């Protein structure tokens, strides 16, 4: 299903973009539900992923229903923020677990401290789902038709 140049035809690209959009929205709703169930709402920083995912889902719907260059740019910006938020979340979860482990076991250090912190009460790698969500969103936006110049 390629054109003579080896580039997939438009129908294939549209289908793949549709599947990426579904993956993003389903993943975003799932992460939102999980964060609410875990009561991830104690302070401002804990609200950040909830707000970013909510805004991103709205941006995806807007891009799907009214694909303009400005909506595409907003969506891309949100995807980068979601990705960065996930990376920071991994850092904050891990840091909090290290502090907790040091408080509980002051003599713990080295690889043992790292290992126990990764397995700690706060899931250190869970925010990685945000990183994945941001990457899926950026792939969706890659060479999106709304970003192409308008022919005159």
PDB file of C-alpha atoms in Angstrom:
ATOM      1  CA  UNK A   1       0.000   0.000   0.000  1.00  0.00           C
ATOM      2  CA  UNK A   2       2.648   2.497  -1.001  1.00  0.00           C
ATOM      3  CA  UNK A   3       2.889   4.975  -3.784  1.00  0.00           C
ATOM      4  CA  UNK A   4       5.705   4.574  -6.332  1.00  0.00           C
ATOM      5  CA  UNK A   5       7.970   6.767  -4.187  1.00  0.00           C
ATOM      6  CA  UNK A   6       7.786   4.281  -1.303  1.00  0.00           C
ATOM      7  CA  UNK A   7       5.775   6.694   0.852  1.00  0.00           C
ATOM      8  CA  UNK A   8       2.640   5.162   2.438  1.00  0.00           C
ATOM      9  CA  UNK A   9      -0.527   6.465   0.828  1.00  0.00           C
ATOM     10  CA  UNK A  10      -2.728   9.054   2.527  1.00  0.00           C
ATOM     11  CA  UNK A  11      -5.317   6.511   3.647  1.00  0.00           C
ATOM     12  CA  UNK A  12      -2.673   4.499   5.506  1.00  0.00           C
ATOM     13  CA  UNK A  13      -1.311   7.614   7.218  1.00  0.00           C
ATOM     14  CA  UNK A  14      -4.800   8.774   8.196  1.00  0.00           C
ATOM     15  CA  UNK A  15      -5.584   5.326   9.610  1.00  0.00           C
ATOM     16  CA  UNK A  16      -2.366   5.233  11.629  1.00  0.00           C
ATOM     17  CA  UNK A  17      -3.023   8.746  12.928  1.00  0.00           C
ATOM     18  CA  UNK A  18      -6.552   7.659  13.932  1.00  0.00           C
ATOM     19  CA  UNK A  19      -5.174   4.681  15.898  1.00  0.00           C
ATOM     20  CA  UNK A  20      -2.621   6.932  17.620  1.00  0.00           C
ATOM     21  CA  UNK A  21      -5.407   9.339  18.591  1.00  0.00           C
ATOM     22  CA  UNK A  22      -7.452   6.492  20.050  1.00  0.00           C
ATOM     23  CA  UNK A  23      -4.392   5.205  21.945  1.00  0.00           C
ATOM     24  CA  UNK A  24      -3.740   8.684  23.314  1.00  0.00           C
ATOM     25  CA  UNK A  25      -7.299   9.345  24.452  1.00  0.00           C
ATOM     26  CA  UNK A  26      -7.784   5.870  25.969  1.00  0.00           C
ATOM     27  CA  UNK A  27      -4.390   6.085  27.684  1.00  0.00           C
ATOM     28  CA  UNK A  28      -5.084   9.603  28.919  1.00  0.00           C
ATOM     29  CA  UNK A  29      -8.489   8.689  30.331  1.00  0.00           C
ATOM     30  CA  UNK A  30      -6.969   5.616  31.985  1.00  0.00           C
ATOM     31  CA  UNK A  31      -4.175   7.608  33.614  1.00  0.00           C
ATOM     32  CA  UNK A  32      -6.642  10.278  34.739  1.00  0.00           C
ATOM     33  CA  UNK A  33      -8.866   7.633  36.322  1.00  0.00           C
ATOM     34  CA  UNK A  34      -5.908   5.993  38.046  1.00  0.00           C
ATOM     35  CA  UNK A  35      -4.625   9.297  39.440  1.00  0.00           C
ATOM     36  CA  UNK A  36      -8.070  10.180  40.792  1.00  0.00           C
ATOM     37  CA  UNK A  37      -8.453   6.711  42.344  1.00  0.00           C
ATOM     38  CA  UNK A  38      -5.049   7.115  44.002  1.00  0.00           C
ATOM     39  CA  UNK A  39      -6.138  10.560  45.234  1.00  0.00           C
ATOM     40  CA  UNK A  40      -3.207  12.191  43.477  1.00  0.00           C
ATOM     41  CA  UNK A  41      -4.612  15.610  44.441  1.00  0.00           C
ATOM     42  CA  UNK A  42      -2.856  16.661  47.653  1.00  0.00           C
ATOM     43  CA  UNK A  43      -0.967  19.678  46.310  1.00  0.00           C
ATOM     44  CA  UNK A  44      -0.329  21.757  43.214  1.00  0.00           C
ATOM     45  CA  UNK A  45       2.355  19.442  41.839  1.00  0.00           C
ATOM     46  CA  UNK A  46       0.067  16.442  42.090  1.00  0.00           C
ATOM     47  CA  UNK A  47      -2.598  18.274  40.096  1.00  0.00           C
ATOM     48  CA  UNK A  48      -0.154  19.045  37.269  1.00  0.00           C
ATOM     49  CA  UNK A  49      -0.479  15.700  35.419  1.00  0.00           C
ATOM     50  CA  UNK A  50      -4.264  15.751  35.836  1.00  0.00           C
ATOM     51  CA  UNK A  51      -4.513  19.215  34.319  1.00  0.00           C
ATOM     52  CA  UNK A  52      -2.032  18.471  31.517  1.00  0.00           C
ATOM     53  CA  UNK A  53      -3.772  15.257  30.505  1.00  0.00           C
ATOM     54  CA  UNK A  54      -7.198  16.908  30.631  1.00  0.00           C
ATOM     55  CA  UNK A  55      -6.028  19.801  28.464  1.00  0.00           C
ATOM     56  CA  UNK A  56      -4.300  17.387  26.096  1.00  0.00           C
ATOM     57  CA  UNK A  57      -7.458  15.355  25.566  1.00  0.00           C
ATOM     58  CA  UNK A  58      -9.347  18.578  24.806  1.00  0.00           C
ATOM     59  CA  UNK A  59      -6.564  19.581  22.382  1.00  0.00           C
ATOM     60  CA  UNK A  60      -6.770  16.192  20.634  1.00  0.00           C
ATOM     61  CA  UNK A  61     -10.530  16.551  20.212  1.00  0.00           C
ATOM     62  CA  UNK A  62     -10.040  20.095  18.893  1.00  0.00           C
ATOM     63  CA  UNK A  63      -7.332  18.940  16.480  1.00  0.00           C
ATOM     64  CA  UNK A  64      -9.566  16.120  15.267  1.00  0.00           C
ATOM     65  CA  UNK A  65     -12.592  18.350  14.726  1.00  0.00           C
ATOM     66  CA  UNK A  66     -10.919  21.601  13.679  1.00  0.00           C
ATOM     67  CA  UNK A  67      -7.382  20.912  12.465  1.00  0.00           C
ATOM     68  CA  UNK A  68      -5.659  24.286  12.246  1.00  0.00           C
ATOM     69  CA  UNK A  69      -2.002  25.145  12.539  1.00  0.00           C
ATOM     70  CA  UNK A  70      -2.539  26.965  15.851  1.00  0.00           C
ATOM     71  CA  UNK A  71      -4.424  24.017  17.380  1.00  0.00           C
ATOM     72  CA  UNK A  72      -1.624  21.720  16.170  1.00  0.00           C
ATOM     73  CA  UNK A  73       1.009  23.931  17.852  1.00  0.00           C
ATOM     74  CA  UNK A  74      -0.947  24.009  21.121  1.00  0.00           C
ATOM     75  CA  UNK A  75      -1.266  20.221  20.993  1.00  0.00           C
ATOM     76  CA  UNK A  76       2.457  19.793  20.309  1.00  0.00           C
ATOM     77  CA  UNK A  77       3.317  22.120  23.183  1.00  0.00           C
ATOM     78  CA  UNK A  78       1.053  20.169  25.522  1.00  0.00           C
ATOM     79  CA  UNK A  79       2.684  16.902  24.418  1.00  0.00           C
ATOM     80  CA  UNK A  80       6.123  18.245  25.310  1.00  0.00           C
ATOM     81  CA  UNK A  81       4.775  19.404  28.689  1.00  0.00           C
ATOM     82  CA  UNK A  82       3.201  15.972  29.304  1.00  0.00           C
ATOM     83  CA  UNK A  83       6.522  14.316  28.449  1.00  0.00           C
ATOM     84  CA  UNK A  84       8.501  16.657  30.731  1.00  0.00           C
ATOM     85  CA  UNK A  85       5.908  16.220  33.485  1.00  0.00           C
ATOM     86  CA  UNK A  86       6.409  12.468  33.323  1.00  0.00           C
ATOM     87  CA  UNK A  87      10.169  12.822  33.594  1.00  0.00           C
ATOM     88  CA  UNK A  88       9.847  15.166  36.559  1.00  0.00           C
ATOM     89  CA  UNK A  89       7.308  12.807  38.136  1.00  0.00           C
ATOM     90  CA  UNK A  90       9.817   9.944  37.992  1.00  0.00           C
ATOM     91  CA  UNK A  91      12.387  12.204  39.647  1.00  0.00           C
ATOM     92  CA  UNK A  92      10.025  13.413  42.401  1.00  0.00           C
ATOM     93  CA  UNK A  93       8.657   9.935  43.158  1.00  0.00           C
ATOM     94  CA  UNK A  94      12.152   8.473  43.363  1.00  0.00           C
ATOM     95  CA  UNK A  95      13.461  11.383  45.465  1.00  0.00           C
ATOM     96  CA  UNK A  96      10.532  11.063  47.884  1.00  0.00           C
ATOM     97  CA  UNK A  97      11.163   7.331  48.228  1.00  0.00           C
ATOM     98  CA  UNK A  98      14.868   7.932  48.937  1.00  0.00           C
ATOM     99  CA  UNK A  99      13.979  10.414  51.681  1.00  0.00           C
ATOM    100  CA  UNK A 100      11.488   7.954  53.170  1.00  0.00           C
ATOM    101  CA  UNK A 101      13.961   5.044  53.095  1.00  0.00           C
ATOM    102  CA  UNK A 102      16.700   7.186  54.685  1.00  0.00           C
ATOM    103  CA  UNK A 103      14.295   8.206  57.417  1.00  0.00           C
ATOM    104  CA  UNK A 104      13.297   4.600  58.106  1.00  0.00           C
ATOM    105  CA  UNK A 105      16.796   3.121  57.703  1.00  0.00           C
ATOM    106  CA  UNK A 106      19.436   5.850  58.215  1.00  0.00           C
ATOM    107  CA  UNK A 107      22.342   3.466  57.541  1.00  0.00           C
ATOM    108  CA  UNK A 108      21.021   2.398  54.120  1.00  0.00           C
ATOM    109  CA  UNK A 109      23.102   3.612  51.174  1.00  0.00           C
ATOM    110  CA  UNK A 110      24.331   2.742  47.704  1.00  0.00           C
ATOM    111  CA  UNK A 111      22.602   0.214  45.492  1.00  0.00           C
ATOM    112  CA  UNK A 112      20.461  -1.036  48.356  1.00  0.00           C
ATOM    113  CA  UNK A 113      19.034   2.460  48.835  1.00  0.00           C
ATOM    114  CA  UNK A 114      18.417   2.833  45.091  1.00  0.00           C
ATOM    115  CA  UNK A 115      16.735  -0.597  44.855  1.00  0.00           C
ATOM    116  CA  UNK A 116      14.499  -0.051  47.870  1.00  0.00           C
ATOM    117  CA  UNK A 117      13.606   3.444  46.633  1.00  0.00           C
ATOM    118  CA  UNK A 118      12.584   2.068  43.239  1.00  0.00           C
ATOM    119  CA  UNK A 119      10.310  -0.415  45.031  1.00  0.00           C
ATOM    120  CA  UNK A 120       9.084   2.218  47.515  1.00  0.00           C
ATOM    121  CA  UNK A 121       5.575   3.184  48.560  1.00  0.00           C
ATOM    122  CA  UNK A 122       5.341   5.797  45.824  1.00  0.00           C
ATOM    123  CA  UNK A 123       5.656   4.010  42.457  1.00  0.00           C
ATOM    124  CA  UNK A 124       8.879   5.525  41.126  1.00  0.00           C
ATOM    125  CA  UNK A 125       8.417   4.574  37.503  1.00  0.00           C
ATOM    126  CA  UNK A 126       4.633   5.103  37.230  1.00  0.00           C
ATOM    127  CA  UNK A 127       5.025   8.626  35.795  1.00  0.00           C
ATOM    128  CA  UNK A 128       6.739   6.935  32.864  1.00  0.00           C
ATOM    129  CA  UNK A 129       3.209   6.431  31.537  1.00  0.00           C
ATOM    130  CA  UNK A 130       3.102  10.208  31.060  1.00  0.00           C
ATOM    131  CA  UNK A 131       6.322  10.040  29.052  1.00  0.00           C
ATOM    132  CA  UNK A 132       4.796   7.357  26.830  1.00  0.00           C
ATOM    133  CA  UNK A 133       1.587   9.384  26.453  1.00  0.00           C
ATOM    134  CA  UNK A 134       3.577  12.468  25.412  1.00  0.00           C
ATOM    135  CA  UNK A 135       5.548  10.454  22.864  1.00  0.00           C
ATOM    136  CA  UNK A 136       2.364   8.976  21.351  1.00  0.00           C
ATOM    137  CA  UNK A 137       0.963  12.499  21.087  1.00  0.00           C
ATOM    138  CA  UNK A 138       4.102  13.846  19.433  1.00  0.00           C
ATOM    139  CA  UNK A 139       4.106  10.975  16.930  1.00  0.00           C
ATOM    140  CA  UNK A 140       0.452  11.755  16.171  1.00  0.00           C
ATOM    141  CA  UNK A 141       1.388  15.393  15.489  1.00  0.00           C
ATOM    142  CA  UNK A 142       4.407  14.525  13.320  1.00  0.00           C
ATOM    143  CA  UNK A 143       3.820  15.853   9.805  1.00  0.00           C
ATOM    144  CA  UNK A 144       0.167  16.464  10.621  1.00  0.00           C
ATOM    145  CA  UNK A 145      -1.751  17.906   7.639  1.00  0.00           C
ATOM    146  CA  UNK A 146      -2.688  21.004   9.684  1.00  0.00           C
ATOM    147  CA  UNK A 147       0.997  21.939   9.820  1.00  0.00           C
ATOM    148  CA  UNK A 148       1.424  22.066   6.046  1.00  0.00           C
ATOM    149  CA  UNK A 149       1.441  25.407   4.265  1.00  0.00           C
ATOM    150  CA  UNK A 150      -1.820  26.329   2.562  1.00  0.00           C
ATOM    151  CA  UNK A 151      -1.555  26.324  -1.230  1.00  0.00           C
ATOM    152  CA  UNK A 152      -2.658  29.581  -2.890  1.00  0.00           C
TER     153      UNK A 152
END
